[in-house]
mmCIF file of C-alpha atoms in Angstrom:
data_model
loop_
_atom_site.group_PDB
_atom_site.id
_atom_site.type_symbol
_atom_site.label_atom_id
_atom_site.label_comp_id
_atom_site.label_asym_id
_atom_site.label_seq_id
_atom_site.Cartn_x
_atom_site.Cartn_y
_atom_site.Cartn_z
ATOM 1 C CA MET A 1 -1.012 30.872 8.288
ATOM 2 C CA ILE A 2 -1.091 34.031 7.067
ATOM 3 C CA LEU A 3 -3.425 35.301 9.575
ATOM 4 C CA ALA A 4 -0.954 34.536 11.752
ATOM 5 C CA LEU A 5 0.766 38.050 10.644
ATOM 6 C CA VAL A 6 -2.184 40.313 11.793
ATOM 7 C CA PRO A 7 -1.844 40.441 15.469
ATOM 8 C CA ILE A 8 1.397 42.173 14.474
ATOM 9 C CA ALA A 9 0.000 45.729 13.416
ATOM 10 C CA GLY A 10 -1.066 46.362 16.517
ATOM 11 C CA THR A 11 2.327 44.643 18.553
ATOM 12 C CA ILE A 12 3.877 47.641 15.668
ATOM 13 C CA ALA A 13 1.350 50.401 16.946
ATOM 14 C CA ASP A 14 1.381 49.774 20.845
ATOM 15 C CA THR A 15 5.571 50.137 20.428
ATOM 16 C CA ILE A 16 5.575 53.253 19.066
ATOM 17 C CA MET A 17 3.013 54.692 21.244
ATOM 18 C CA THR A 18 4.529 53.281 24.771
ATOM 19 C CA ASN A 19 8.245 53.768 23.547
ATOM 20 C CA VAL A 20 8.215 56.656 21.223
ATOM 21 C CA PHE A 21 5.153 59.252 21.404
ATOM 22 C CA ALA A 22 5.384 62.265 23.638
ATOM 23 C CA GLU A 23 2.910 61.176 25.608
ATOM 24 C CA ARG A 24 4.200 58.027 26.557
ATOM 25 C CA ARG A 25 4.452 57.599 29.945
ATOM 26 C CA HIS A 26 0.204 58.205 30.204
ATOM 27 C CA TYR A 27 -0.037 55.842 27.699
ATOM 28 C CA GLN A 28 1.772 53.387 29.947
ATOM 29 C CA GLU A 29 0.138 53.615 32.832
ATOM 30 C CA TYR A 30 -2.755 52.811 31.560
ATOM 31 C CA LYS A 31 -2.026 50.122 29.737
ATOM 32 C CA ASN A 32 0.211 48.565 32.650
ATOM 33 C CA GLU A 33 -1.104 47.878 36.071
ATOM 34 C CA MET A 34 0.807 46.126 37.966
ATOM 35 C CA THR A 35 -0.840 44.410 41.305
ATOM 36 C CA PRO A 36 0.227 43.521 44.628
ATOM 37 C CA ASP A 37 2.545 41.161 45.455
ATOM 38 C CA PHE A 38 0.091 37.826 45.616
ATOM 39 C CA SER A 39 3.066 35.211 46.986
ATOM 40 C CA ASP A 40 2.517 35.651 50.236
ATOM 41 C CA VAL A 41 -0.718 36.587 50.563
ATOM 42 C CA ARG A 42 -2.405 33.017 51.492
ATOM 43 C CA ALA A 43 0.166 32.546 54.711
ATOM 44 C CA LYS A 44 -0.021 36.345 55.732
ATOM 45 C CA VAL A 45 -4.246 35.444 55.897
ATOM 46 C CA GLU A 46 -3.689 31.701 57.906
ATOM 47 C CA GLN A 47 -1.735 33.750 59.807
ATOM 48 C CA LEU A 48 -4.194 36.322 60.662
ATOM 49 C CA GLU A 49 -6.743 33.377 61.056
ATOM 50 C CA GLN A 50 -4.817 31.818 63.462
ATOM 51 C CA GLN A 51 -4.553 35.081 65.549
ATOM 52 C CA THR A 52 -8.189 35.971 65.622
ATOM 53 C CA GLN A 53 -8.800 32.535 66.820
ATOM 54 C CA ALA A 54 -6.348 32.607 69.662
ATOM 55 C CA THR A 55 -7.072 35.920 70.757
ATOM 56 C CA GLN A 56 -10.953 35.087 70.584
ATOM 57 C CA GLN A 57 -10.338 32.047 72.690
ATOM 58 C CA LYS A 58 -8.802 33.729 75.194
ATOM 59 C CA MET A 59 -11.133 35.959 75.655
ATOM 60 C CA LEU A 60 -13.576 33.525 76.339
ATOM 61 C CA ASP A 61 -11.457 31.573 78.651
ATOM 62 C CA TYR A 62 -11.812 35.210 80.225
ATOM 63 C CA GLY A 63 -15.393 34.884 80.595
ATOM 64 C CA GLU A 64 -15.089 31.580 81.606
ATOM 65 C CA ASP A 65 -13.543 32.563 85.005
ATOM 66 C CA MET B 1 -10.775 58.108 15.461
ATOM 67 C CA GLU B 2 -9.238 55.400 18.105
ATOM 68 C CA TYR B 3 -6.957 52.817 18.850
ATOM 69 C CA VAL B 4 -7.976 49.833 20.408
ATOM 70 C CA SER B 5 -5.218 48.538 22.553
ATOM 71 C CA GLN B 6 -4.726 45.356 25.113
ATOM 72 C CA LYS B 7 -3.724 46.499 28.709
ATOM 73 C CA THR B 8 -1.943 44.747 30.641
ATOM 74 C CA VAL B 9 -1.350 43.338 33.812
ATOM 75 C CA THR B 10 1.536 42.187 35.440
ATOM 76 C CA ILE B 11 -0.171 40.307 38.388
ATOM 77 C CA LEU B 12 2.950 39.403 40.900
ATOM 78 C CA GLU B 13 2.231 35.679 42.154
ATOM 79 C CA ARG B 14 5.281 33.224 42.215
ATOM 80 C CA ARG B 15 3.231 29.929 41.820
ATOM 81 C CA LEU B 16 1.394 31.591 38.455
ATOM 82 C CA GLY B 17 4.928 32.556 37.254
ATOM 83 C CA LEU B 18 5.947 29.426 37.567
ATOM 84 C CA MET B 19 3.525 27.559 35.739
ATOM 85 C CA HIS B 20 3.813 30.369 32.785
ATOM 86 C CA LEU B 21 7.483 29.325 33.139
ATOM 87 C CA PHE B 22 6.740 25.654 33.278
ATOM 88 C CA PHE B 23 4.289 25.656 29.719
ATOM 89 C CA PHE B 24 6.589 27.937 28.051
ATOM 90 C CA VAL B 25 9.493 25.216 28.324
ATOM 91 C CA LEU B 26 7.283 22.461 27.497
ATOM 92 C CA ILE B 27 6.095 24.834 24.203
ATOM 93 C CA MET B 28 9.555 25.861 23.174
ATOM 94 C CA GLY B 29 10.598 22.231 24.152
ATOM 95 C CA TYR B 30 8.056 20.586 21.667
ATOM 96 C CA MET B 31 8.902 23.407 18.859
ATOM 97 C CA VAL B 32 12.783 22.959 19.464
ATOM 98 C CA GLY B 33 13.329 19.312 20.219
ATOM 99 C CA VAL B 34 10.653 17.939 18.474
ATOM 100 C CA ARG B 35 10.280 20.182 15.561
ATOM 101 C CA LEU B 36 13.026 21.782 15.102
ATOM 102 C CA VAL B 37 15.416 19.446 15.761
ATOM 103 C CA MET B 38 14.468 15.874 15.614
ATOM 104 C CA GLU B 39 11.616 16.048 12.329
ATOM 105 C CA LYS B 40 14.090 18.669 11.050
ATOM 106 C CA GLY B 41 11.457 20.725 10.538
ATOM 107 C CA TYR B 42 13.313 23.457 8.568
ATOM 108 C CA GLN B 43 13.993 21.487 5.394
ATOM 109 C CA ALA B 44 11.617 21.106 3.039
ATOM 110 C CA VAL B 45 9.485 18.308 1.935
ATOM 111 C CA GLU B 46 8.777 17.082 -1.879
ATOM 112 C CA ILE B 47 6.912 14.036 -2.939
ATOM 113 C CA SER B 48 8.693 12.363 -5.345
ATOM 114 C CA HIS B 49 8.003 10.266 -8.683
ATOM 115 C CA GLY B 50 9.063 7.160 -9.559
ATOM 116 C CA PHE B 51 8.206 3.316 -10.552
ATOM 117 C CA VAL B 52 9.262 0.055 -9.311
ATOM 118 C CA SER B 53 9.666 -2.921 -11.908
ATOM 119 C CA ALA B 54 8.603 -7.138 -9.933
ATOM 120 C CA THR B 55 9.965 -9.597 -11.285
ATOM 121 C CA LEU B 56 10.797 -12.912 -9.625
ATOM 122 C CA GLU B 57 13.982 -15.022 -10.003
ATOM 123 C CA GLY B 58 15.019 -18.930 -8.921
ATOM 124 C CA ASN B 59 14.005 -22.437 -10.238
ATOM 125 C CA THR B 60 11.332 -24.394 -8.591
ATOM 126 C CA TYR B 61 9.303 -27.903 -9.441
ATOM 127 C CA SER B 62 5.912 -28.987 -9.617
ATOM 128 C CA LYS B 63 4.866 -32.502 -8.732
ATOM 129 C CA GLY B 64 1.810 -34.076 -10.305
ATOM 130 C CA ASN B 65 0.922 -37.335 -10.872
ATOM 131 C CA GLY B 66 3.971 -38.677 -8.982
ATOM 132 C CA GLN B 67 6.501 -36.993 -11.275
ATOM 133 C CA ALA B 68 8.612 -33.835 -11.068
ATOM 134 C CA TYR B 69 8.571 -30.889 -13.229
ATOM 135 C CA ALA B 70 11.163 -28.229 -13.629
ATOM 136 C CA VAL B 71 9.311 -24.957 -14.082
ATOM 137 C CA ASP B 72 11.111 -21.813 -14.788
ATOM 138 C CA MET B 73 10.388 -17.739 -14.124
ATOM 139 C CA PRO B 74 9.069 -17.456 -17.445
ATOM 140 C CA GLU B 75 7.016 -20.711 -17.292
ATOM 141 C CA LEU B 76 5.572 -19.732 -13.663
ATOM 142 C CA ILE B 77 4.663 -16.448 -14.256
ATOM 143 C CA GLY B 78 3.572 -16.049 -17.568
ATOM 144 C CA PRO B 79 1.659 -14.654 -19.146
ATOM 145 C CA GLN B 80 2.277 -11.209 -17.719
ATOM 146 C CA LEU B 81 -0.487 -10.265 -15.953
ATOM 147 C CA GLU B 82 0.195 -7.375 -14.669
ATOM 148 C CA SER B 83 3.357 -5.166 -14.731
ATOM 149 C CA ASN B 84 4.057 -3.781 -11.590
ATOM 150 C CA ALA B 85 2.753 -7.098 -10.243
ATOM 151 C CA LEU B 86 3.746 -10.332 -9.627
ATOM 152 C CA PHE B 87 0.630 -13.532 -9.894
ATOM 153 C CA VAL B 88 2.825 -16.319 -8.654
ATOM 154 C CA PRO B 89 0.617 -19.311 -8.905
ATOM 155 C CA THR B 90 1.103 -22.430 -6.249
ATOM 156 C CA THR B 91 -0.777 -24.709 -8.313
ATOM 157 C CA VAL B 92 -0.956 -25.543 -11.882
ATOM 158 C CA ALA B 93 -4.391 -27.385 -13.708
ATOM 159 C CA THR B 94 -3.192 -28.199 -17.313
ATOM 160 C CA THR B 95 -5.584 -29.214 -19.601
ATOM 161 C CA ARG B 96 -3.516 -30.675 -22.617
ATOM 162 C CA ARG B 97 -4.818 -31.448 -26.411
ATOM 163 C CA GLN B 98 -8.175 -29.956 -27.006
ATOM 164 C CA VAL B 99 -9.935 -29.258 -30.518
ATOM 165 C CA GLN B 100 -12.916 -27.529 -31.404
ATOM 166 C CA ASP B 101 -15.675 -29.515 -31.512
ATOM 167 C CA ASN B 102 -19.416 -30.303 -29.312
ATOM 168 C CA CYS B 103 -18.740 -32.047 -26.182
ATOM 169 C CA THR B 104 -20.801 -31.514 -23.210
ATOM 170 C CA ASP B 105 -19.671 -29.182 -20.634
ATOM 171 C CA PRO B 106 -19.703 -30.536 -16.475
ATOM 172 C CA GLU B 107 -20.442 -26.849 -15.464
ATOM 173 C CA GLN B 108 -23.360 -26.862 -17.127
ATOM 174 C CA PRO B 109 -25.784 -30.267 -15.644
ATOM 175 C CA CYS B 110 -29.162 -31.348 -17.206
ATOM 176 C CA ASN B 111 -31.818 -33.626 -16.980
ATOM 177 C CA ALA B 112 -33.347 -33.038 -20.625
ATOM 178 C CA ASP B 113 -32.828 -31.490 -23.682
ATOM 179 C CA ALA B 114 -35.267 -28.535 -22.537
ATOM 180 C CA ASP B 115 -32.557 -27.636 -19.850
ATOM 181 C CA CYS B 116 -30.199 -26.728 -21.794
ATOM 182 C CA MET B 117 -30.018 -23.469 -23.665
ATOM 183 C CA ARG B 118 -30.675 -23.367 -27.456
ATOM 184 C CA GLN B 119 -28.984 -20.939 -28.734
ATOM 185 C CA PRO B 120 -26.802 -21.866 -32.136
ATOM 186 C CA PRO B 121 -24.348 -22.516 -33.416
ATOM 187 C CA LEU B 122 -23.046 -22.939 -30.006
ATOM 188 C CA ALA B 123 -25.473 -25.071 -28.676
ATOM 189 C CA TYR B 124 -28.102 -27.216 -30.292
ATOM 190 C CA GLY B 125 -30.249 -27.542 -26.555
ATOM 191 C CA LEU B 126 -28.490 -31.422 -26.302
ATOM 192 C CA CYS B 127 -28.115 -33.062 -22.996
ATOM 193 C CA GLU B 128 -25.904 -35.437 -22.923
ATOM 194 C CA ASP B 129 -24.667 -38.204 -20.224
ATOM 195 C CA GLY B 130 -26.647 -35.228 -17.547
ATOM 196 C CA ARG B 131 -24.993 -32.215 -18.878
ATOM 197 C CA CYS B 132 -25.756 -29.885 -21.858
ATOM 198 C CA VAL B 133 -23.742 -30.061 -25.352
ATOM 199 C CA GLN B 134 -21.815 -27.075 -26.494
ATOM 200 C CA LEU B 135 -19.826 -26.623 -29.030
ATOM 201 C CA GLY B 136 -16.027 -25.015 -27.645
ATOM 202 C CA TRP B 137 -13.198 -26.688 -27.002
ATOM 203 C CA CYS B 138 -12.671 -29.904 -26.141
ATOM 204 C CA PRO B 139 -12.752 -31.721 -23.867
ATOM 205 C CA ARG B 140 -13.813 -29.225 -21.009
ATOM 206 C CA GLU B 141 -11.529 -28.950 -18.134
ATOM 207 C CA ASN B 142 -12.221 -31.271 -14.987
ATOM 208 C CA PHE B 143 -10.572 -34.041 -12.895
ATOM 209 C CA ASP B 144 -10.864 -37.009 -15.991
ATOM 210 C CA VAL B 145 -8.727 -34.889 -18.198
ATOM 211 C CA THR B 146 -7.428 -32.251 -16.464
ATOM 212 C CA GLN B 147 -3.374 -32.526 -14.567
ATOM 213 C CA VAL B 148 -3.060 -30.553 -11.770
ATOM 214 C CA THR B 149 0.700 -29.696 -10.790
ATOM 215 C CA VAL B 150 1.381 -28.041 -7.156
ATOM 216 C CA LEU B 151 4.372 -26.555 -7.411
ATOM 217 C CA GLN B 152 7.194 -26.680 -4.913
ATOM 218 C CA ASN B 153 10.071 -24.816 -3.322
ATOM 219 C CA LEU B 154 8.377 -21.196 -3.158
ATOM 220 C CA ARG B 155 9.702 -19.944 -0.307
ATOM 221 C CA ASP B 156 13.649 -20.240 -2.464
ATOM 222 C CA LEU B 157 12.116 -18.353 -5.052
ATOM 223 C CA ASN B 158 13.667 -14.652 -5.154
ATOM 224 C CA VAL B 159 11.529 -11.638 -5.380
ATOM 225 C CA ILE B 160 13.701 -9.103 -7.733
ATOM 226 C CA LEU B 161 11.927 -4.871 -7.108
ATOM 227 C CA ALA B 162 14.204 -2.617 -9.130
ATOM 228 C CA ALA B 163 12.875 1.168 -8.734
ATOM 229 C CA ASP B 164 13.304 4.401 -9.922
ATOM 230 C CA MET B 165 12.904 7.664 -7.780
ATOM 231 C CA HIS B 166 13.133 10.918 -8.178
ATOM 232 C CA PHE B 167 12.623 14.191 -6.511
ATOM 233 C CA PRO B 168 11.865 16.825 -9.033
ATOM 234 C CA ARG B 169 12.142 19.982 -7.414
ATOM 235 C CA LEU B 170 14.774 19.078 -4.302
ATOM 236 C CA GLY B 171 17.266 17.239 -6.142
ATOM 237 C CA SER B 172 17.973 16.932 -9.907
ATOM 238 C CA GLU B 173 19.331 13.456 -9.832
ATOM 239 C CA ARG B 174 17.766 10.590 -10.474
ATOM 240 C CA MET B 175 18.298 7.806 -7.922
ATOM 241 C CA SER B 176 17.932 3.624 -8.777
ATOM 242 C CA THR B 177 18.307 0.603 -6.676
ATOM 243 C CA GLU B 178 20.650 -0.116 -9.353
ATOM 244 C CA ASP B 179 23.059 2.889 -9.918
ATOM 245 C CA GLY B 180 25.843 1.515 -7.519
ATOM 246 C CA ARG B 181 23.802 2.566 -4.095
ATOM 247 C CA ASN B 182 23.966 -0.561 -1.818
ATOM 248 C CA ALA B 183 20.204 -0.367 -2.085
ATOM 249 C CA ARG B 184 18.811 -4.285 -1.823
ATOM 250 C CA THR B 185 16.633 -5.461 -4.735
ATOM 251 C CA SER B 186 16.349 -9.221 -4.281
ATOM 252 C CA TRP B 187 14.056 -10.571 -1.309
ATOM 253 C CA PRO B 188 13.781 -13.769 -0.657
ATOM 254 C CA LEU B 189 10.055 -14.861 -1.126
ATOM 255 C CA ALA B 190 9.708 -16.252 2.445
ATOM 256 C CA SER B 191 11.123 -13.036 3.734
ATOM 257 C CA LEU B 192 8.303 -10.658 1.790
ATOM 258 C CA ILE B 193 5.768 -13.528 3.381
ATOM 259 C CA LYS B 194 7.062 -13.013 6.931
ATOM 260 C CA ARG B 195 7.546 -9.530 7.118
ATOM 261 C CA ALA B 196 3.645 -9.371 6.360
ATOM 262 C CA GLY B 197 2.972 -11.205 9.420
ATOM 263 C CA VAL B 198 0.861 -13.878 7.414
ATOM 264 C CA PRO B 199 2.633 -18.234 8.032
ATOM 265 C CA TYR B 200 4.305 -19.774 4.963
ATOM 266 C CA ALA B 201 2.462 -23.046 4.991
ATOM 267 C CA THR B 202 -1.389 -20.101 5.406
ATOM 268 C CA ALA B 203 -0.091 -18.310 2.369
ATOM 269 C CA VAL B 204 0.569 -20.996 0.021
ATOM 270 C CA SER B 205 -2.965 -23.229 0.984
ATOM 271 C CA ASP B 206 -5.150 -20.350 1.743
ATOM 272 C CA GLY B 207 -3.602 -17.142 -0.773
ATOM 273 C CA LEU B 208 -2.737 -14.192 0.097
ATOM 274 C CA VAL B 209 -2.276 -10.547 -1.281
ATOM 275 C CA LEU B 210 0.670 -8.493 -0.507
ATOM 276 C CA SER B 211 1.367 -4.892 -1.188
ATOM 277 C CA CYS B 212 5.593 -4.410 -0.970
ATOM 278 C CA VAL B 213 5.943 -0.446 -0.842
ATOM 279 C CA LEU B 214 9.952 0.466 -0.773
ATOM 280 C CA GLU B 215 9.725 3.759 0.770
ATOM 281 C CA TRP B 216 12.714 6.148 0.042
ATOM 282 C CA ALA B 217 13.047 8.512 3.069
ATOM 283 C CA CYS B 218 16.062 11.023 1.532
ATOM 284 C CA ASP B 219 17.920 13.288 3.147
ATOM 285 C CA LEU B 220 19.148 15.637 0.234
ATOM 286 C CA ASN B 221 21.712 18.303 1.957
ATOM 287 C CA PRO B 222 25.295 17.995 1.019
ATOM 288 C CA GLY B 223 27.201 15.839 2.740
ATOM 289 C CA ALA B 224 24.193 13.182 3.441
ATOM 290 C CA ALA B 225 24.413 9.571 3.745
ATOM 291 C CA PRO B 226 23.176 7.409 0.268
ATOM 292 C CA CYS B 227 19.416 7.149 0.201
ATOM 293 C CA VAL B 228 18.425 3.489 -0.041
ATOM 294 C CA PRO B 229 15.162 3.051 -0.186
ATOM 295 C CA ARG B 230 13.602 0.483 2.874
ATOM 296 C CA LEU B 231 11.128 -2.100 1.979
ATOM 297 C CA ARG B 232 7.638 -2.308 4.024
ATOM 298 C CA VAL B 233 5.215 -5.528 2.966
ATOM 299 C CA TYR B 234 1.620 -5.069 4.668
ATOM 300 C CA PRO B 235 -0.716 -8.290 3.821
ATOM 301 C CA LEU B 236 -3.844 -6.930 1.826
ATOM 302 C CA ALA B 237 -6.064 -9.714 1.416
ATOM 303 C CA VAL B 238 -5.393 -13.366 3.193
ATOM 304 C CA ASN B 239 -7.383 -16.198 2.258
ATOM 305 C CA ALA B 240 -8.081 -14.584 -1.076
ATOM 306 C CA SER B 241 -8.556 -17.033 -3.849
ATOM 307 C CA PHE B 242 -7.174 -15.719 -7.088
ATOM 308 C CA SER B 243 -6.785 -17.374 -10.269
ATOM 309 C CA ALA B 244 -5.438 -16.803 -14.166
ATOM 310 C CA GLN B 245 -5.832 -18.185 -17.376
ATOM 311 C CA TRP B 246 -4.338 -18.828 -20.673
ATOM 312 C CA ALA B 247 -3.816 -20.452 -23.557
ATOM 313 C CA THR B 248 -0.881 -21.911 -25.726
ATOM 314 C CA TYR B 249 -1.655 -22.767 -29.158
ATOM 315 C CA TYR B 250 0.106 -25.294 -31.450
ATOM 316 C CA GLN B 251 -0.045 -27.165 -35.521
ATOM 317 C CA VAL B 252 -0.366 -30.511 -35.111
ATOM 318 C CA ARG B 253 0.812 -33.115 -37.936
ATOM 319 C CA GLY B 254 -0.080 -36.409 -37.455
ATOM 320 C CA GLY B 255 -0.942 -36.602 -33.957
ATOM 321 C CA MET B 256 2.362 -34.643 -32.765
ATOM 322 C CA ARG B 257 3.241 -31.704 -32.384
ATOM 323 C CA ALA B 258 5.120 -29.960 -35.688
ATOM 324 C CA GLY B 259 5.715 -26.269 -34.572
ATOM 325 C CA LEU B 260 4.556 -23.792 -32.312
ATOM 326 C CA ALA B 261 1.846 -21.349 -34.401
ATOM 327 C CA PRO B 262 1.278 -17.932 -31.965
ATOM 328 C CA PRO B 263 -0.544 -16.415 -33.751
ATOM 329 C CA LEU B 264 -2.843 -15.645 -30.092
ATOM 330 C CA ALA B 265 -0.333 -16.436 -27.274
ATOM 331 C CA PRO B 266 3.462 -17.005 -27.296
ATOM 332 C CA PRO B 267 4.796 -20.397 -27.142
ATOM 333 C CA GLU B 268 5.866 -22.097 -23.945
ATOM 334 C CA HIS B 269 8.989 -21.067 -23.688
ATOM 335 C CA SER B 270 9.139 -17.555 -25.139
ATOM 336 C CA PRO B 271 11.758 -15.087 -23.729
ATOM 337 C CA GLN B 272 9.907 -13.416 -20.974
ATOM 338 C CA THR B 273 10.227 -9.700 -20.391
ATOM 339 C CA HIS B 274 10.764 -7.485 -17.799
ATOM 340 C CA SER B 275 8.069 -4.913 -18.106
ATOM 341 C CA ARG B 276 7.789 -1.745 -15.780
ATOM 342 C CA ALA B 277 5.305 0.300 -14.897
ATOM 343 C CA HIS B 278 5.394 3.988 -14.197
ATOM 344 C CA LEU B 279 3.499 4.788 -10.988
ATOM 345 C CA PRO B 280 3.381 8.179 -9.212
ATOM 346 C CA THR B 281 4.586 5.948 -6.482
ATOM 347 C CA ALA B 282 6.940 3.078 -5.263
ATOM 348 C CA ARG B 283 4.237 1.258 -4.962
ATOM 349 C CA CYS B 284 3.879 -2.612 -5.906
ATOM 350 C CA ALA B 285 1.753 -5.177 -5.876
ATOM 351 C CA MET B 286 3.052 -9.077 -5.204
ATOM 352 C CA VAL B 287 -0.018 -11.440 -5.969
ATOM 353 C CA LEU B 288 0.494 -14.944 -4.656
ATOM 354 C CA ARG B 289 -2.500 -16.882 -3.918
ATOM 355 C CA ARG B 290 -4.124 -20.526 -4.078
ATOM 356 C CA SER B 291 -4.687 -20.978 -7.475
ATOM 357 C CA SER B 292 -6.286 -24.308 -7.963
ATOM 358 C CA THR B 293 -7.984 -22.803 -10.878
ATOM 359 C CA ALA B 294 -5.088 -21.323 -12.970
ATOM 360 C CA THR B 295 -5.485 -23.535 -15.993
ATOM 361 C CA CYS B 296 -2.907 -23.401 -18.288
ATOM 362 C CA THR B 297 -4.467 -25.064 -21.739
ATOM 363 C CA THR B 298 -2.143 -26.023 -24.507
ATOM 364 C CA ARG B 299 -5.219 -26.071 -27.242
ATOM 365 C CA ARG B 300 -7.467 -23.920 -25.929
ATOM 366 C CA GLY B 301 -9.997 -20.373 -26.784
ATOM 367 C CA CYS B 302 -8.317 -18.082 -24.162
ATOM 368 C CA GLY B 303 -9.508 -17.231 -21.298
ATOM 369 C CA CYS B 304 -9.508 -14.340 -18.795
ATOM 370 C CA SER B 305 -10.762 -14.875 -15.513
ATOM 371 C CA SER B 306 -11.570 -11.526 -13.404
ATOM 372 C CA PRO B 307 -10.324 -11.294 -9.401
ATOM 373 C CA ARG B 308 -13.089 -12.377 -7.683
ATOM 374 C CA ALA B 309 -11.923 -9.635 -4.614
ATOM 375 C CA ALA B 310 -9.230 -7.753 -5.892
ATOM 376 C CA PRO B 311 -6.538 -6.016 -3.920
ATOM 377 C CA ALA B 312 -6.612 -2.042 -4.358
ATOM 378 C CA ALA B 313 -2.674 -1.593 -5.149
ATOM 379 C CA ALA B 314 -3.388 -4.727 -7.719
ATOM 380 C CA SER B 315 -6.186 -3.186 -9.390
ATOM 381 C CA THR B 316 -4.400 -0.460 -11.306
ATOM 382 C CA SER B 317 -3.342 -3.380 -13.140
ATOM 383 C CA THR B 318 -5.183 -4.720 -16.059
ATOM 384 C CA ARG B 319 -5.311 -8.122 -17.030
ATOM 385 C CA ALA B 320 -4.609 -8.269 -20.148
ATOM 386 C CA CYS B 321 -4.574 -11.975 -21.071
ATOM 387 C CA CYS B 322 -5.903 -13.106 -24.812
ATOM 388 C CA SER B 323 -7.955 -10.186 -25.870
ATOM 389 C CA SER B 324 -8.827 -12.325 -28.961
ATOM 390 C CA SER B 325 -9.602 -15.602 -29.678
#
């Protein structure tokens, strides 16, 4: 139960580090990272795969003719 | 000197965000809804202290040799063997008019004198009629002289459970079943047996050990409803044989009972005292067993048989019957 208080020290240090110190912008850049939006990645990949397959099929059709 | 910090990565993903939100709502719902609202986890909990007394109320009768015999409570549950428990016999065997003499013991069969123990002055190693002769209270208990009566209408008897309860830290008020609260103290014996889930006929014929627990789950906040106990009954042992023996002494002049001389045991109809047991929890054990060997002798040395299967809840009560003779 008492051990739950230990992480409070890190939380306070992080808060002061990223909001109070003069170098807070540098700290924020290193500490926080944002990824690209993965929400539609799968849909885009599937779309690209379909386009690729369609292109390859067209090339095969031309070759046969 | 350095400082190690956790790097925070914000992942932009719709399904991941929804999944995290789902578990967050689930956990918050458990914390707030279940632990705080339903279980009132913000309240302090304290183990109570109290005691309970168990007595029996009502009248019944016994049948033996074709005759009915009225039995009241002091006779039925006397002598008091257990302070916070009740031993309700269903069958009573009485051996009357015993005197100190040398007589045969049915429990010691023999073929010759050599089969009998020699322990003067109690026994001299004599064998008569296939039984050893021994000094003691005669006649011995046997089916020829012992009168067996079966108690009737036990289902109509009421068990009185009076209890006091106290929460020393949270509440200064001592709560009792007899201080005006709408607490029930009287339960029919048949009701207790039914609550235990045991058929009444089985309990009477085979014996039964019940644990009766008065549960006080109290809300001591201002304006809360009055706290009344709730009775829970648990069967501790079914088909549990149990017996108790006690003796009553008389002075006989000219073959008649001239008066009571109770230096060792109380007279048959002495006022029954309701003893209260101070226990840390409001728990009582009531014993209802077939007592085919429960013996009430009118002139006999005291005996106290130990139960063959003593229940856990009743084992706290010592069986202090007739320690001197």
